[in-house]
CSV table of C-alpha atoms in Angstrom, one decimal:
chain,number,residue,atom,x,y,z
M,256,MET,CA,0.0,0.0,0.0
M,257,GLN,CA,1.2,3.5,-0.8
M,258,ARG,CA,2.3,5.5,2.1
M,259,PHE,CA,1.3,9.2,2.4
M,260,ASP,CA,2.6,12.1,4.5
M,261,PHE,CA,-1.0,12.8,5.7
M,262,ASP,CA,-4.3,11.1,5.9
M,263,ALA,CA,-6.1,14.4,5.1
M,264,ALA,CA,-4.8,17.7,3.6
M,265,ILE,CA,-7.1,20.7,3.8
M,266,ILE,CA,-6.3,23.4,1.3
M,267,GLY,CA,-7.7,26.6,2.8
M,268,GLY,CA,-8.0,27.7,6.4
M,269,GLY,CA,-11.3,29.6,6.5
M,270,SER,CA,-14.5,28.5,8.1
M,271,ALA,CA,-15.0,25.5,5.8
M,272,GLY,CA,-11.3,24.4,6.0
M,273,TYR,CA,-11.2,24.6,9.8
M,274,ALA,CA,-14.4,22.6,10.1
M,275,ALA,CA,-13.0,19.9,7.8
M,276,ALA,CA,-9.7,19.8,9.7
M,277,ARG,CA,-11.3,19.7,13.1
M,278,THR,CA,-13.5,16.8,12.0
M,279,THR,CA,-10.7,14.7,10.5
M,280,ALA,CA,-8.4,15.3,13.3
M,281,CYS,CA,-11.0,14.4,15.9
M,282,ALA,CA,-11.5,11.1,14.0
M,283,GLY,CA,-7.8,10.3,14.6
M,284,LEU,CA,-6.6,11.1,11.1
M,285,LYS,CA,-3.2,12.8,10.5
M,286,THR,CA,-4.2,16.2,9.2
M,287,VAL,CA,-2.6,19.3,7.7
M,288,VAL,CA,-4.1,22.6,6.9
M,289,ILE,CA,-2.5,24.7,4.1
M,290,GLU,CA,-3.4,28.4,4.0
M,291,GLY,CA,-2.1,30.7,1.3
M,292,GLY,CA,-4.0,33.9,1.9
M,293,GLU,CA,-2.2,37.1,2.8
M,294,GLU,CA,-4.0,37.0,6.1
M,295,VAL,CA,-5.4,34.1,8.1
M,296,GLY,CA,-9.0,33.9,9.1
M,297,GLY,CA,-11.1,33.4,5.9
M,298,LEU,CA,-13.5,35.7,4.1
M,299,CYS,CA,-16.2,35.8,6.8
M,300,ILE,CA,-13.9,37.0,9.5
M,301,LEU,CA,-11.5,39.2,7.5
M,302,ARG,CA,-13.7,40.8,4.7
M,303,GLY,CA,-17.2,39.5,5.0
M,304,CYS,CA,-19.7,38.8,7.7
M,305,MET,CA,-18.0,40.3,10.7
M,306,PRO,CA,-16.5,43.6,9.5
M,307,THR,CA,-19.5,44.5,7.3
M,308,LYS,CA,-22.1,43.7,9.9
M,309,THR,CA,-20.0,45.7,12.5
M,310,LEU,CA,-20.2,48.7,10.2
M,311,LEU,CA,-23.9,48.2,9.4
M,312,TYR,CA,-24.8,48.2,13.0
M,313,MET,CA,-23.0,51.4,13.6
M,314,ALA,CA,-24.8,53.0,10.7
M,315,GLU,CA,-28.1,51.7,12.1
M,316,VAL,CA,-27.3,53.4,15.5
M,317,ALA,CA,-26.5,56.6,13.7
M,318,HIS,CA,-29.8,56.4,11.7
M,319,LEU,CA,-31.9,55.8,14.8
M,320,VAL,CA,-30.3,58.8,16.6
M,321,THR,CA,-31.0,61.1,13.6
M,322,HIS,CA,-34.6,59.8,13.2
M,323,SER,CA,-35.6,59.8,16.8
M,324,ALA,CA,-38.3,62.5,16.6
M,325,PRO,CA,-41.3,60.1,16.4
M,326,PHE,CA,-40.3,58.9,19.9
M,327,GLY,CA,-40.2,62.4,21.4
M,328,VAL,CA,-36.4,62.4,21.5
M,329,ARG,CA,-34.6,65.6,20.3
M,330,ALA,CA,-31.1,64.6,19.4
M,331,GLY,CA,-30.0,68.0,18.0
M,332,LYS,CA,-27.1,68.0,15.6
M,333,VAL,CA,-25.5,64.6,15.4
M,334,SER,CA,-22.0,64.0,14.3
M,335,PHE,CA,-19.8,60.9,13.9
M,336,ASP,CA,-16.2,60.0,13.7
M,337,PHE,CA,-15.6,57.7,10.7
M,338,ARG,CA,-12.1,56.9,11.7
M,339,GLN,CA,-13.3,55.7,15.1
M,340,ALA,CA,-16.0,53.6,13.4
M,341,MET,CA,-13.3,52.0,11.2
M,342,ALA,CA,-11.0,51.5,14.2
M,343,ARG,CA,-13.7,49.6,16.0
M,344,LYS,CA,-14.2,47.4,13.0
M,345,HIS,CA,-10.5,46.7,12.7
M,346,LEU,CA,-10.3,45.9,16.4
M,347,LEU,CA,-13.2,43.4,16.4
M,348,THR,CA,-12.0,41.8,13.1
M,349,ARG,CA,-8.5,41.4,14.6
M,350,GLU,CA,-10.0,39.7,17.7
M,351,PHE,CA,-12.0,37.2,15.6
M,352,ALA,CA,-9.0,36.5,13.3
M,353,ASP,CA,-6.6,36.0,16.2
M,354,TYR,CA,-9.0,33.4,17.6
M,355,ARG,CA,-9.1,31.6,14.3
M,356,VAL,CA,-5.2,31.7,14.2
M,357,ASN,CA,-5.1,30.2,17.6
M,358,GLN,CA,-7.5,27.4,16.5
M,359,LEU,CA,-5.3,26.6,13.5
M,360,ASN,CA,-2.2,26.6,15.7
M,361,SER,CA,-3.8,24.5,18.4
M,362,GLY,CA,-1.6,21.4,17.7
M,363,LYS,CA,-4.5,19.2,16.7
M,364,PHE,CA,-3.1,19.2,13.2
M,365,LYS,CA,-0.2,20.6,11.2
M,366,PHE,CA,-0.6,24.2,9.9
M,367,PHE,CA,1.4,25.4,6.9
M,368,ARG,CA,1.3,29.0,5.6
M,369,ALA,CA,1.8,28.2,2.0
M,370,ASN,CA,0.2,28.2,-1.5
M,371,ALA,CA,-0.6,24.8,-2.8
M,372,LYS,CA,-0.7,23.5,-6.3
M,373,PHE,CA,-1.5,19.9,-7.4
M,374,LEU,CA,1.3,18.0,-9.1
M,375,ASP,CA,-0.8,14.8,-9.4
M,376,ALA,CA,-3.8,13.3,-7.7
M,377,HIS,CA,-2.1,12.8,-4.3
M,378,THR,CA,0.7,15.4,-4.3
M,379,VAL,CA,0.8,19.1,-3.9
M,380,ALA,CA,3.7,21.5,-4.2
M,381,LEU,CA,4.0,24.2,-1.5
M,382,LYS,CA,5.4,27.7,-1.9
M,383,PRO,CA,5.7,30.4,0.8
M,384,VAL,CA,3.1,33.1,0.8
M,385,ASP,CA,4.4,36.0,-1.3
M,386,GLY,CA,7.8,34.4,-1.2
M,387,LYS,CA,8.3,35.4,2.4
M,388,ALA,CA,10.2,33.3,4.9
M,389,GLN,CA,7.8,31.4,7.1
M,390,LYS,CA,8.1,30.9,10.9
M,391,THR,CA,7.0,27.2,10.4
M,392,LYS,CA,9.2,25.3,8.0
M,393,PHE,CA,7.5,23.0,5.6
M,394,PRO,CA,8.6,20.6,2.8
M,395,ALA,CA,8.5,21.6,-0.9
M,396,THR,CA,5.9,18.9,-1.6
M,397,ILE,CA,3.5,16.8,0.5
M,398,THR,CA,1.4,13.7,-0.2
M,399,ALA,CA,-2.0,12.9,1.2
M,400,LYS,CA,-4.5,10.1,1.0
M,401,HIS,CA,-7.4,12.6,0.9
M,402,PHE,CA,-7.8,16.3,0.2
M,403,VAL,CA,-10.5,18.9,1.0
M,404,ILE,CA,-10.3,22.0,-1.2
M,405,THR,CA,-11.7,25.0,0.7
M,406,THR,CA,-10.0,27.9,-1.1
M,407,GLY,CA,-13.0,30.3,-1.0
M,408,SER,CA,-13.6,33.0,-3.5
M,409,THR,CA,-12.1,36.2,-5.0
M,410,ILE,CA,-13.4,39.4,-6.5
M,411,ALA,CA,-15.0,38.8,-9.9
M,412,PRO,CA,-13.5,40.4,-13.0
M,413,MET,CA,-14.9,43.7,-14.2
M,414,PRO,CA,-17.8,43.4,-16.7
M,415,ILE,CA,-16.3,46.1,-19.0
M,416,CYS,CA,-12.6,46.7,-19.4
M,417,GLU,CA,-13.0,50.5,-18.9
M,418,LEU,CA,-13.6,50.0,-15.2
M,419,ASN,CA,-10.1,48.5,-14.8
M,420,ASP,CA,-8.7,52.0,-15.4
M,421,LEU,CA,-10.7,53.7,-12.7
M,422,ASP,CA,-9.2,52.2,-9.5
M,423,CYS,CA,-12.7,51.2,-8.3
M,424,LEU,CA,-13.4,50.2,-4.8
M,425,ASP,CA,-14.5,46.6,-4.2
M,426,SER,CA,-15.9,44.8,-1.2
M,427,ASP,CA,-12.4,44.3,0.1
M,428,SER,CA,-10.9,47.8,-0.3
M,429,ALA,CA,-14.1,49.5,0.8
M,430,LEU,CA,-13.4,48.1,4.3
M,431,GLU,CA,-10.0,49.8,4.4
M,432,LEU,CA,-11.2,53.4,3.7
M,433,THR,CA,-9.9,56.1,6.0
M,434,GLN,CA,-12.3,58.7,4.9
M,435,LEU,CA,-15.7,58.7,3.3
M,436,PRO,CA,-16.3,59.8,-0.3
M,437,LYS,CA,-18.8,62.5,-0.8
M,438,SER,CA,-20.6,60.5,-3.5
M,439,LEU,CA,-20.6,56.9,-4.6
M,440,VAL,CA,-21.9,54.7,-7.4
M,441,VAL,CA,-22.5,51.1,-6.4
M,442,LEU,CA,-22.5,48.6,-9.2
M,443,GLY,CA,-24.6,45.5,-8.3
M,444,GLY,CA,-27.8,44.6,-6.6
M,445,GLY,CA,-26.9,41.6,-4.4
M,446,PRO,CA,-26.5,41.4,-0.7
M,447,THR,CA,-23.0,42.9,-0.6
M,448,ALA,CA,-24.0,45.8,-2.9
M,449,CYS,CA,-27.2,46.6,-1.0
M,450,GLU,CA,-25.5,46.4,2.4
M,451,PHE,CA,-22.7,48.7,1.4
M,452,ALA,CA,-25.1,51.1,-0.3
M,453,GLN,CA,-27.1,51.6,2.8
M,454,PHE,CA,-24.1,51.8,5.1
M,455,PHE,CA,-22.6,54.6,3.0
M,456,ALA,CA,-25.9,56.4,2.6
M,457,ARG,CA,-26.6,56.4,6.3
M,458,PHE,CA,-23.2,58.0,6.9
M,459,GLY,CA,-24.1,60.9,4.6
M,460,VAL,CA,-22.7,59.7,1.2
M,461,ARG,CA,-24.7,60.4,-1.9
M,462,VAL,CA,-25.3,56.9,-3.2
M,463,THR,CA,-26.5,55.7,-6.6
M,464,LEU,CA,-27.1,52.0,-7.0
M,465,VAL,CA,-27.0,50.5,-10.6
M,466,GLN,CA,-28.4,47.0,-10.9
M,467,ARG,CA,-28.5,44.7,-13.9
M,468,GLY,CA,-31.7,42.8,-13.0
M,469,GLU,CA,-35.2,44.2,-12.7
M,470,HIS,CA,-34.9,44.2,-9.0
M,471,VAL,CA,-32.2,44.0,-6.3
M,472,LEU,CA,-31.7,40.8,-4.3
M,473,ARG,CA,-32.9,38.4,-7.0
M,474,GLU,CA,-32.7,35.3,-4.7
M,475,HIS,CA,-35.6,36.7,-2.7
M,476,ASP,CA,-39.2,37.1,-3.9
M,477,THR,CA,-39.9,40.3,-5.7
M,478,ASP,CA,-42.3,41.6,-3.0
M,479,ALA,CA,-39.5,41.3,-0.4
M,480,ALA,CA,-36.9,42.9,-2.7
M,481,MET,CA,-39.3,45.8,-3.3
M,482,VAL,CA,-39.5,46.5,0.4
M,483,VAL,CA,-35.7,47.2,0.4
M,484,GLU,CA,-35.8,49.2,-2.9
M,485,ASN,CA,-38.6,51.4,-1.5
M,486,VAL,CA,-36.7,52.1,1.7
M,487,PHE,CA,-33.6,52.9,-0.2
M,488,ARG,CA,-35.4,55.5,-2.3
M,489,ARG,CA,-37.0,57.0,0.8
M,490,GLU,CA,-33.5,57.3,2.4
M,491,GLY,CA,-32.2,59.1,-0.7
M,492,ILE,CA,-30.5,56.3,-2.5
M,493,ARG,CA,-31.0,56.5,-6.3
M,494,VAL,CA,-31.8,53.1,-7.7
M,495,PHE,CA,-31.5,52.2,-11.3
M,496,ALA,CA,-32.7,48.6,-12.1
M,497,GLY,CA,-32.8,46.8,-15.4
M,498,THR,CA,-29.6,48.3,-16.7
M,499,LYS,CA,-26.7,47.4,-19.1
M,500,LEU,CA,-23.3,48.9,-18.5
M,501,LEU,CA,-21.9,50.7,-21.5
M,502,ASP,CA,-18.8,52.7,-20.5
M,503,ALA,CA,-16.8,54.1,-17.7
M,504,LYS,CA,-14.3,56.9,-17.6
M,505,ARG,CA,-12.9,59.8,-15.6
M,506,LYS,CA,-14.3,63.3,-15.7
M,507,GLY,CA,-11.9,65.6,-13.8
M,508,LYS,CA,-11.9,64.4,-10.2
M,509,LEU,CA,-15.0,62.3,-10.7
M,510,LYS,CA,-15.6,58.8,-12.1
M,511,THR,CA,-18.5,58.3,-14.5
M,512,VAL,CA,-20.4,55.2,-15.6
M,513,SER,CA,-22.8,55.1,-18.5
M,514,PHE,CA,-25.5,52.5,-18.8
M,515,GLU,CA,-28.7,51.7,-20.8
M,516,HIS,CA,-31.9,52.2,-18.8
M,517,LYS,CA,-35.4,52.0,-20.2
M,518,GLY,CA,-34.1,52.5,-23.7
M,519,LYS,CA,-32.0,55.6,-22.9
M,520,THR,CA,-28.3,56.1,-22.1
M,521,VAL,CA,-27.8,57.4,-18.6
M,522,SER,CA,-24.5,58.7,-17.1
M,523,VAL,CA,-23.8,59.0,-13.4
M,524,SER,CA,-20.7,60.6,-11.8
M,525,ALA,CA,-19.3,60.2,-8.3
M,526,GLU,CA,-16.1,60.5,-6.4
M,527,GLU,CA,-15.9,56.7,-6.1
M,528,ILE,CA,-17.3,53.6,-7.8
M,529,LEU,CA,-17.9,50.5,-5.7
M,530,PHE,CA,-17.7,47.3,-7.8
M,531,ALA,CA,-20.0,44.8,-6.1
M,532,LEU,CA,-21.0,42.5,-8.8
M,533,GLY,CA,-20.0,39.3,-6.9
M,534,ARG,CA,-17.1,36.9,-6.4
M,535,ILE,CA,-15.8,33.9,-8.2
M,536,PRO,CA,-14.3,30.6,-6.9
M,537,ASN,CA,-10.6,30.9,-6.0
M,538,THR,CA,-9.5,27.8,-7.9
M,539,ALA,CA,-7.5,29.0,-10.9
M,540,SER,CA,-4.1,28.5,-9.4
M,541,LEU,CA,-4.6,25.0,-8.0
M,542,ASP,CA,-3.9,23.0,-11.3
M,543,LEU,CA,-7.0,20.9,-10.5
M,544,GLU,CA,-6.8,19.1,-13.9
M,545,LYS,CA,-3.6,17.4,-12.7
M,546,ALA,CA,-5.6,15.9,-9.8
M,547,GLY,CA,-8.6,14.9,-12.0
M,548,VAL,CA,-10.9,17.4,-10.4
M,549,ARG,CA,-13.5,18.8,-12.7
M,550,ILE,CA,-14.8,22.4,-12.5
M,551,ARG,CA,-17.6,24.4,-14.1
M,552,PRO,CA,-16.9,27.3,-16.5
M,553,ASP,CA,-17.0,29.8,-13.7
M,554,GLY,CA,-14.4,27.9,-11.7
M,555,THR,CA,-16.8,26.2,-9.2
M,556,ILE,CA,-15.7,22.7,-8.2
M,557,ILE,CA,-18.2,20.1,-9.2
M,558,ALA,CA,-19.2,17.9,-6.2
M,559,ASN,CA,-21.9,15.5,-5.2
M,560,GLU,CA,-24.1,15.5,-2.1
M,561,ARG,CA,-21.2,14.0,-0.1
M,562,MET,CA,-19.0,17.0,-1.1
M,563,GLN,CA,-16.9,14.5,-3.2
M,564,THR,CA,-15.4,15.7,-6.4
M,565,SER,CA,-14.8,13.8,-9.7
M,566,ALA,CA,-11.6,12.5,-8.0
M,567,PRO,CA,-13.2,10.3,-5.4
M,568,HIS,CA,-10.5,10.9,-2.7
M,569,ILE,CA,-10.7,14.7,-3.1
M,570,TYR,CA,-13.5,16.6,-1.4
M,571,THR,CA,-14.5,20.3,-1.4
M,572,ALA,CA,-16.4,22.8,0.7
M,573,GLY,CA,-17.3,26.5,1.0
M,574,ASP,CA,-17.5,29.2,-1.6
M,575,CYS,CA,-15.3,27.4,-4.1
M,576,ALA,CA,-17.9,24.6,-4.1
M,577,GLY,CA,-21.1,26.6,-4.1
M,578,PRO,CA,-24.0,26.6,-4.6
M,579,TYR,CA,-24.3,29.2,-1.8
M,580,GLU,CA,-21.8,31.7,-0.4
M,581,ILE,CA,-23.0,31.5,3.2
M,582,VAL,CA,-20.7,30.8,6.1
M,583,HIS,CA,-22.8,28.3,8.0
M,584,ILE,CA,-23.3,26.3,4.9
M,585,ALA,CA,-19.5,26.3,4.3
M,586,THR,CA,-19.0,25.1,7.8
M,587,SER,CA,-21.5,22.3,7.3
M,588,GLN,CA,-20.0,21.3,4.0
M,589,GLY,CA,-16.6,21.1,5.6
M,590,GLU,CA,-17.8,18.9,8.4
M,591,ILE,CA,-19.6,16.6,5.9
M,592,ALA,CA,-16.4,16.3,3.8
M,593,GLY,CA,-14.4,15.5,6.9
M,594,ARG,CA,-16.8,12.9,8.1
M,595,ASN,CA,-17.0,11.2,4.8
M,596,ILE,CA,-13.2,10.9,4.7
M,597,ALA,CA,-13.3,9.4,8.2
M,598,ARG,CA,-16.3,7.2,7.4
M,599,PRO,CA,-17.0,6.9,3.7
M,600,ASN,CA,-20.5,7.8,2.5
M,601,SER,CA,-21.7,8.5,6.1
M,602,MET,CA,-23.2,12.0,5.5
M,603,ARG,CA,-24.9,13.9,2.7
M,604,VAL,CA,-25.5,17.7,2.4
M,605,ASP,CA,-29.1,18.8,2.8
M,606,TYR,CA,-30.2,22.3,1.7
M,607,ARG,CA,-33.8,21.9,2.8
M,608,LEU,CA,-33.1,24.3,5.7
M,609,LEU,CA,-31.2,26.8,3.6
M,610,VAL,CA,-31.2,30.1,5.4
M,611,SER,CA,-30.3,33.5,3.8
M,612,VAL,CA,-30.2,36.9,5.5
M,613,VAL,CA,-29.5,40.3,4.0
M,614,PHE,CA,-28.5,42.8,6.7
M,615,THR,CA,-30.0,45.9,5.3
M,616,GLU,CA,-32.6,47.7,7.4
M,617,PRO,CA,-35.2,46.4,7.1
M,618,GLN,CA,-33.5,43.0,7.0
M,619,LEU,CA,-34.5,40.3,4.4
M,620,ALA,CA,-34.4,36.7,5.4
M,621,PHE,CA,-35.8,33.4,4.2
M,622,VAL,CA,-35.5,29.7,5.1
M,623,GLY,CA,-36.4,26.8,2.8
M,624,LEU,CA,-38.4,27.6,-0.3
M,625,THR,CA,-39.3,31.1,-1.6
M,626,GLU,CA,-42.4,31.4,-3.8
M,627,LYS,CA,-40.0,32.0,-6.7
M,628,ALA,CA,-38.0,28.8,-6.0
M,629,ALA,CA,-41.1,26.7,-5.4
M,630,THR,CA,-42.7,27.8,-8.6
M,631,ALA,CA,-39.6,27.2,-10.6
M,632,ARG,CA,-39.3,23.7,-9.3
M,633,GLY,CA,-43.0,22.9,-9.7
M,634,ILE,CA,-43.6,22.3,-6.0
M,635,PRO,CA,-47.2,22.9,-4.9
M,636,PHE,CA,-47.7,25.4,-2.0
M,637,LEU,CA,-50.0,27.7,-0.3
M,638,ALA,CA,-48.7,31.1,0.8
M,639,SER,CA,-49.8,33.7,3.3
M,640,SER,CA,-48.3,36.9,4.5
M,641,TYR,CA,-48.9,39.6,7.1
M,642,PRO,CA,-47.6,43.2,7.2
M,643,PHE,CA,-45.7,44.8,9.9
M,644,ASN,CA,-47.7,48.0,9.6
M,645,ASP,CA,-50.7,46.2,11.1
M,646,HIS,CA,-48.7,44.6,14.0
M,647,GLY,CA,-48.7,46.0,17.5
M,648,LYS,CA,-45.0,45.7,18.4
M,649,SER,CA,-43.7,46.9,15.1
M,650,ILE,CA,-46.1,49.9,15.1
M,651,LEU,CA,-44.9,51.1,18.5
M,652,MET,CA,-41.3,50.6,17.3
M,653,ASN,CA,-42.1,52.7,14.2
M,654,ALA,CA,-40.7,49.8,12.1
M,655,MET,CA,-43.6,49.3,9.8
M,656,ASP,CA,-41.9,48.3,6.5
M,657,GLY,CA,-42.3,44.8,5.2
M,658,PHE,CA,-44.1,41.6,6.1
M,659,VAL,CA,-43.6,38.0,7.0
M,660,LYS,CA,-44.7,35.1,4.8
M,661,LEU,CA,-45.2,31.4,5.2
M,662,LEU,CA,-45.3,28.6,2.6
M,663,ALA,CA,-47.0,25.4,3.4
M,664,ASP,CA,-47.7,22.0,1.8
M,665,PRO,CA,-51.4,22.3,0.6
M,666,LYS,CA,-52.3,18.8,1.9
M,667,SER,CA,-50.2,18.2,5.0
M,668,GLY,CA,-49.8,21.8,6.1
M,669,GLU,CA,-46.1,21.2,6.7
M,670,ILE,CA,-44.1,24.5,6.6
M,671,ILE,CA,-41.8,24.4,3.6
M,672,GLY,CA,-40.6,28.0,3.6
M,673,GLY,CA,-40.7,31.2,5.5
M,674,ALA,CA,-39.6,34.8,4.7
M,675,CYS,CA,-39.3,38.0,6.6
M,676,ALA,CA,-38.8,41.5,5.2
M,677,GLY,CA,-38.8,43.7,8.3
M,678,PRO,CA,-37.2,44.6,11.7
M,679,ILE,CA,-34.6,42.1,12.9
M,680,GLY,CA,-35.6,39.7,10.1
M,681,GLY,CA,-32.4,37.7,10.6
M,682,GLU,CA,-33.4,36.9,14.1
M,683,LEU,CA,-37.1,36.4,13.5
M,684,ILE,CA,-36.5,33.8,10.7
M,685,HIS,CA,-35.0,31.4,13.2
M,686,GLU,CA,-38.4,30.6,14.6
M,687,ILE,CA,-39.3,29.2,11.2
M,688,VAL,CA,-35.9,27.4,11.0
M,689,ALA,CA,-36.7,25.6,14.3
M,690,ALA,CA,-40.2,24.8,13.1
M,691,MET,CA,-39.0,23.4,9.8
M,692,ALA,CA,-36.3,21.4,11.4
M,693,LYS,CA,-39.0,19.6,13.4
M,694,ARG,CA,-41.3,19.5,10.3
M,695,MET,CA,-44.0,21.4,12.0
M,696,THR,CA,-47.3,22.2,10.3
M,697,VAL,CA,-48.9,25.6,10.2
M,698,GLN,CA,-51.6,24.3,12.5
M,699,GLU,CA,-48.9,23.5,15.1
M,700,LEU,CA,-47.2,26.9,14.7
M,701,ALA,CA,-50.6,28.7,15.0
M,702,ALA,CA,-51.3,26.8,18.2
M,703,MET,CA,-47.9,27.5,19.8
M,704,PRO,CA,-48.1,30.2,22.5
M,705,HIS,CA,-46.6,33.6,21.6
M,706,TYR,CA,-46.2,36.4,24.1
M,707,HIS,CA,-47.8,39.8,23.4
M,708,PRO,CA,-46.6,42.3,22.4
M,709,THR,CA,-43.6,40.8,20.6
M,710,LEU,CA,-42.4,40.9,17.0
M,711,ALA,CA,-42.3,37.1,17.0
M,712,GLU,CA,-46.1,36.7,17.4
M,713,ILE,CA,-46.6,38.1,13.9
M,714,TRP,CA,-45.8,34.6,12.6
M,715,THR,CA,-49.1,33.3,14.1
M,716,TYR,CA,-51.2,35.4,11.6
M,717,PRO,CA,-50.1,33.8,8.3
M,718,ALA,CA,-50.0,30.4,10.2
M,719,GLU,CA,-53.6,30.8,11.2
M,720,GLU,CA,-54.7,31.8,7.8
M,721,LEU,CA,-53.0,28.8,6.1
M,722,ALA,CA,-54.3,26.4,8.8
M,723,GLU,CA,-57.8,27.6,8.1
M,724,LYS,CA,-57.4,27.2,4.3
M,725,ILE,CA,-56.0,23.7,4.7
M,726,SER,CA,-58.7,22.7,7.2
M,727,HIS,CA,-61.5,23.9,4.8
M,728,SER,CA,-59.8,22.1,1.9
M,729,VAL,CA,-59.6,18.8,3.9
M,730,SER,CA,-63.1,19.1,5.2
M,731,PHE,CA,-64.5,19.8,1.7
M,732,ALA,CA,-62.5,16.9,0.3
M,733,GLY,CA,-63.8,14.6,3.0
M,734,LEU,CA,-67.4,15.7,2.4
M,735,ALA,CA,-67.0,15.0,-1.4
M,736,VAL,CA,-65.8,11.5,-0.6
M,737,ARG,CA,-68.7,10.8,1.6
M,738,THR,CA,-71.1,12.1,-1.0
M,739,ASP,CA,-69.6,9.7,-3.6
M,740,ILE,CA,-70.0,6.8,-1.2
M,741,ALA,CA,-73.6,7.6,-0.5
């Protein structure tokens, strides 16, 4: 039998990579993690979830203070210190990253700061990060019986070459600003684009958002996306949807983008342009073809429900694997890959409880199926929604934008999806996550006690409506059967 240096080699030390390494190491497998990023911690900690949500919360605090009149609070002239806000973001991010570094250096497995490239199906070459000398020495090559590729993602290329000459901000560099621009054009309509757009706008920047699709946040139902669009416009953000980028250039000290909108050419100028049209899998430098690992045209690694690639001994997890760029899914995929290495074919990934949250204000969140997804997949459903502007707790909070929505199986009443566009939607959605995890019906959710007045009790209203519809449907069907028998 061939001898290998390691039982499992994990390429990438982010959330997915650490989860895979922890799992294989706990199973008694000799494990190594290879991290080639400029910094250690992964996208979520360094440039994703934690820094952006830190800034968004600070912007929300500023917004509440400056919009306190409905509560009888006279705030007077409110100012803020952007440098202090960024310093707090840096401090918290550093704390989270240091914790991850300590986890990776815990001694449970080997940890090499190196870039990896496949030489064959079981061998990778290692090169120091940026050619710098490493504190921990490592060999030029290593072999492993199994691999897990968790190299994450990188900023997508510009859609038109003219943007390359404008030194645009992106979701990485925007987090390193030391001062705010006076005006900003945001290219994109996904979660990253929308969150940054509102953050900058609430700190006084004149923001224009330019979106290719007909609405922002296309993964969500249109009615939910429109809640965010309407709030953006109310807060002074200009939103152009259904556009096609045509050109980009400098005009004096300003940067200008031109695009087609409703059959006309529109040009918008600003001090800065934020490119937020997504990320692509970070797989180009791995020489995956030498390992027999197949990828899609966009670079995503093809994997089955066990997170196993076309090379059976190589697994993948996280953003480079898709289909979702969400940290808790990356962690779950990493654990599944690790468990299947330790015990082949023991676990499969299940996206039934897919959860997605957009941290704008109001927040958008869904779990399971949206109406859009259920319709596309031909899955029958009943849906019911209830607005926050008719709900006691949200009215007294003056948080009346949006609604909650439930989707249920028309026959059994089992909850198959939930959505919230409204205050603390990312928190409220977890009631439906718990309900769906236990395969609760709308009848059971409606009967569950909810304290009054709370935001959470709003879920009982669509649950009651659906329970009544399904009850009438079942009763009518039963009556029809008895008539036939008679």
